[in-house]
Every structure is written in structure tokens, then in C-alpha cells.
Amino acid sequence: MSPPVAPPGWSRWLVPPAALSVHLSIGQAYAWSVFKPPLESALGLSGTQSALPFQLGIVMLGLSAAFGGTLVERNGPRWAMTVALVCFSSGFLLSALGAATERYWLIVLGYGFVGGIGLGIGYISPVSTLIKWFPDRPGMATGIAIMGFGGGALIASPWSARMLESFGSDSEGIATAFLVHGLTYAVFMLLGVLLVRVPGSVPQARGTARQAPAGPQVTANQAVRTPQFWCLWVVLCMNVTAGIGILEKAAPMITDFFADSPTPVSATAAAGFVALLSAANMAGRIGWSSTSDLIGRKNIYRVYLGVGMLMYALIALLGDSSKPLFVLCALVILSFYGGGFATVPAYLKDLFGTHQVGAIHGRLLTAWSTAGVLGPLIVNWIADRQEEAGRHGPSLYGLSFAIMIGLLAVGFVANELVRPVHPRHHVPQPKEADHVQRQQSEPA
């Protein structure tokens, strides 16, 4: 499938909606916590077990993005979106079969493995194309698309909760909800497949002259050999771990925090909290990434990681005393979580250029795979152990929150270590390449 080239006069503002149709669909992954309690009840699972499909999905997201990044660059966004559609929808259909037959391994295979491949390929499918369409505002452009991934749960969370109320929260009801998800998302993602285009040449921003890509250009193979890549890997991993720890267990977490209060949180209100987190995740992706175009990528990550530590400390110390404080701190953390995802492609572009930024971005997303295991594992495993020890409420999460503060501190230090890439890693410019070739051809 060859990349569809935009005809003359094609508006670049048609590309973000194409990206959004895919990202809003695969962003359903952030609503997984709505399915956790019904699955635990219907299939007799622990909190750690019910997190496994989500964890595996995030692992496969990073791995498929890393291994498929070069293919996405070569085959174009339409090919990538088609692969994402097939895998993501098929994952839901397999999960529906697993729930209907009460075979949990099928849910893990479908949602986690097959669906996770769709997550990874779909996530990176529009990034390189958007940066090429919007060379003047890369942070804003990637933020528009990637905010869809963060906002997917804003739609999916209440929608999933309503389906579980209508179909039932037993295994048959869960199966029907999975089936409806798979078919609906297939149709919605098809819109992006049909609409996306690549630019025939580098578009010019209004009021500026057309110019060739400037700055350093680094290949994906060279990028992974630089300390800058691995510093950013640590930054992304730590920021994602801290955010995903709340997001994956959001619904049961807020219920636990206020279970002993005069006004406990209902299942419906908990689903609403998940939707609010999704809104913050979504708003952070466009808001903070656009801000990074003004103040710089390094400065915005200082905000994500530094203020994030403060928010976690406030929840740990005072969260159970005030619902508004708990919700506000969680919303800020999730806005930083989303902003970190949306800003990192532009950070990579600043450091490594646009030459193979999509492939480099795919390799960096292995940090998301690691965080997808670490975040839920830290929160769920510690909560399960604390519950076995007879504790309840906020005490289930105190230790895990302290760990998150430490991880954010590690990420803060890694961000401070980022420096410009050494010229030895750059792709030679045409004149420079000719000079190097002449030198090599001269007799010693």
C-alpha cells in the first residue's frame, strides 16, 4: 500500500482529524479500569491479574512501535492505520470470545497481545506525517493527534459503564460490551484510513519562505547509540510510570480512598472520575505540548517531573481529607502524563531532526512498555499485599506513592543531563558528504 500523496491545494488541517479518528479509538485502553471490577467478580481474579491485559497491551504497544517504526516510515500512514484497525478490532473480538467462554487467557491474548500491536502501530502512524505537515509547530501538531489517545477514555469510560449496566456485569455482558467496542472502533478508524495524506513536499507555514529541513539529522540506528536517546528513555519511562499507576487503577483507587468517609464514591462516580482523568490527559497533550513550543522541551519536562512530585506528595499526605484536593492533584498528574507523551516527538525532532523521527519515536516507546508493567505492578502488587495484611483505604497506596515520587526524581535528573547530539552522529549534509568522499579517495 503506497502512501497517498496530497494533491495540490490539499489543506494540512485535514490530517489531524484523520489522526484523531485512530487515536480516539485506541485511547480506549485508558478506560480499562472500568472493566477491572466486573472481570474480578465474574472470573474470580485479583487486582494484579485483572491488570494483565492492560499491562500486556502497553508492553506490545512499545514493542510493536519499536519494531514497526521503520515499516511505518517506509509504507506510510495509511498502511499503518489499516494494520492498527485490523489488530485493535480483532483484539476486542477475541476478548469477547474469551469473556463469553470464561477463558481469561483469550482476553489476555486478544486485548493484550493482538490489540496491543494495534495500539503501537496506530499510535505512531500519524506522528512523522504530522511533523512533516507542520514543521513550524511540531509540538502543537503532535499534541492535536496524541491528545486523541489521552481523550479516548473520555468517550469509552462512560460508554463502557453504560453498556455494562445495560448488558450486565457478568461474563456474557462483558462479552457483549467487548463485541460492540470492536465493531464500532473498526468503523471509526476506517475514517482515518480513508482521509490521511502525506505531503508531496515540505509545506510552508503561512507568511514564511519554503526551506529545506535545518539542524542536525540523525538516523534511528545512530540515535539509539547516543546518551540523549537513553536520557529521554528514562525521562519518558519515569513520567509514564507515575501517571499510569493512577490511571490503570483509577476507579477502584478513588473508591478505596473514600470508602470510610460519610460520602463514599459510587461505581458511577468512579467511572466519571476516570472520564475526568481522560479529559485532563487529553487537555495536557495539546495544552502542555503547545506550551513547549514557547518555553522549550527541557523546561516543560522540568514542570512535568518537578510539579508531579509535589502532586503525589499532596495526595499521599492529604488526599483522603478532601475529595476536591484528591481529584485536582490526580488531574494535574494526568495532564503531565499526557503532556509528556505529546511533547516527546517534538523533543526528538529538536535533538535528532526529522530524517527518521518516526522510527526513533517508535524505539523510544519501549520506555512505555517498561512503564506499562512497572506502574500497574507497583500499585496493584503493593495494594494486594497491604490488603492481605488487613489494611484498607488510603493505606493501601502510601508506599506506592512514595515510590512514584522517587521515580519522578530520577526522571528529573535524566532530563537535566540532556545535551545537543554530538556531530559525529549526524547524517552528513550533501557538501559535507562530498568532502568526506574526496578525502577517502585521496591516496594516503
C-alpha angles and dihedrals in degrees: 000000000000118000110262109242117217114246120234112290095024110151114237088212089074090067099066092057089052090052092045093055089060098038095047088054100047089041086078085091088081090062093060092108089070089065095045100083095044092048092047090051098042098043102026096245131160122234090258092051095047089053092058099089090051093045093049090046091056091045091053090045091061096040096047090046091051096047095035098044094092091046090052090051091048100042100034136232098295092059090047094049091049092052089047092051094051096045098042095047093042089052091059092047091052090047090051089054091048093051093046092052093036091237103142094188088066090057090050091048095045104039097028107036108022095029090044091060088054089050093054099044092041093048096056096033097097102027101090091040093052093049089052092049093047107035089152096056110024095156093054093044096052089040091058092055100037092048085070090064090051092045096048092092090052085072100027099048100061090032092054092045091051092049092050089051091050100039097032132251095257122102094275093050092049090049092053091049091051090049093052090048093052096050096042095049091049090060094044094049090050088068090063092047091055097042105044121104136174121226117258088217136359105293119229124231115243110276096012132100121252110256140171120257110285133202130036120339118201130180121233092247091053094043094062089056093060126091088226091066093051094045088054089045090058092044093052094043094052094044092048094046091054094049100040091051089068097035098053093051098029100123098048091038097060089043091054094045093058101027092113096042123104088251109042119193116258125218090253092051090047090054088050089053089054089052091050090051088051090052090052090046089051096045091047092055095059099027101047095036090053089048089054089063086063105038102025134256097268093053094049091052088052086060094046095051102032099045089038090063090053092050093051090049091052092051092048094049104033108008097106092051096064131026093201090053092048092048094044094051092046091050092052092049091050092047088055090045091054093040090054091057094047095045099048097075089056090045088054091047090052092051103034106020128232097288096103102351093139093056092044090050090052092053091048091055089073081084086064090052090055092045091047088063098036100048100050092036093054094047099039098040094048092044091051091049093047091049091051087053090057099257125133143176120024092350088074090070108032096097095044091051091052089052090051091054089053092049092051089052089054090051091049091056092047091053090053089056094059112114134167114289115263112253092239088075094052124107105247115253115237095262092043091049091052090050092050091048092051091050091051092049094051115098115253 
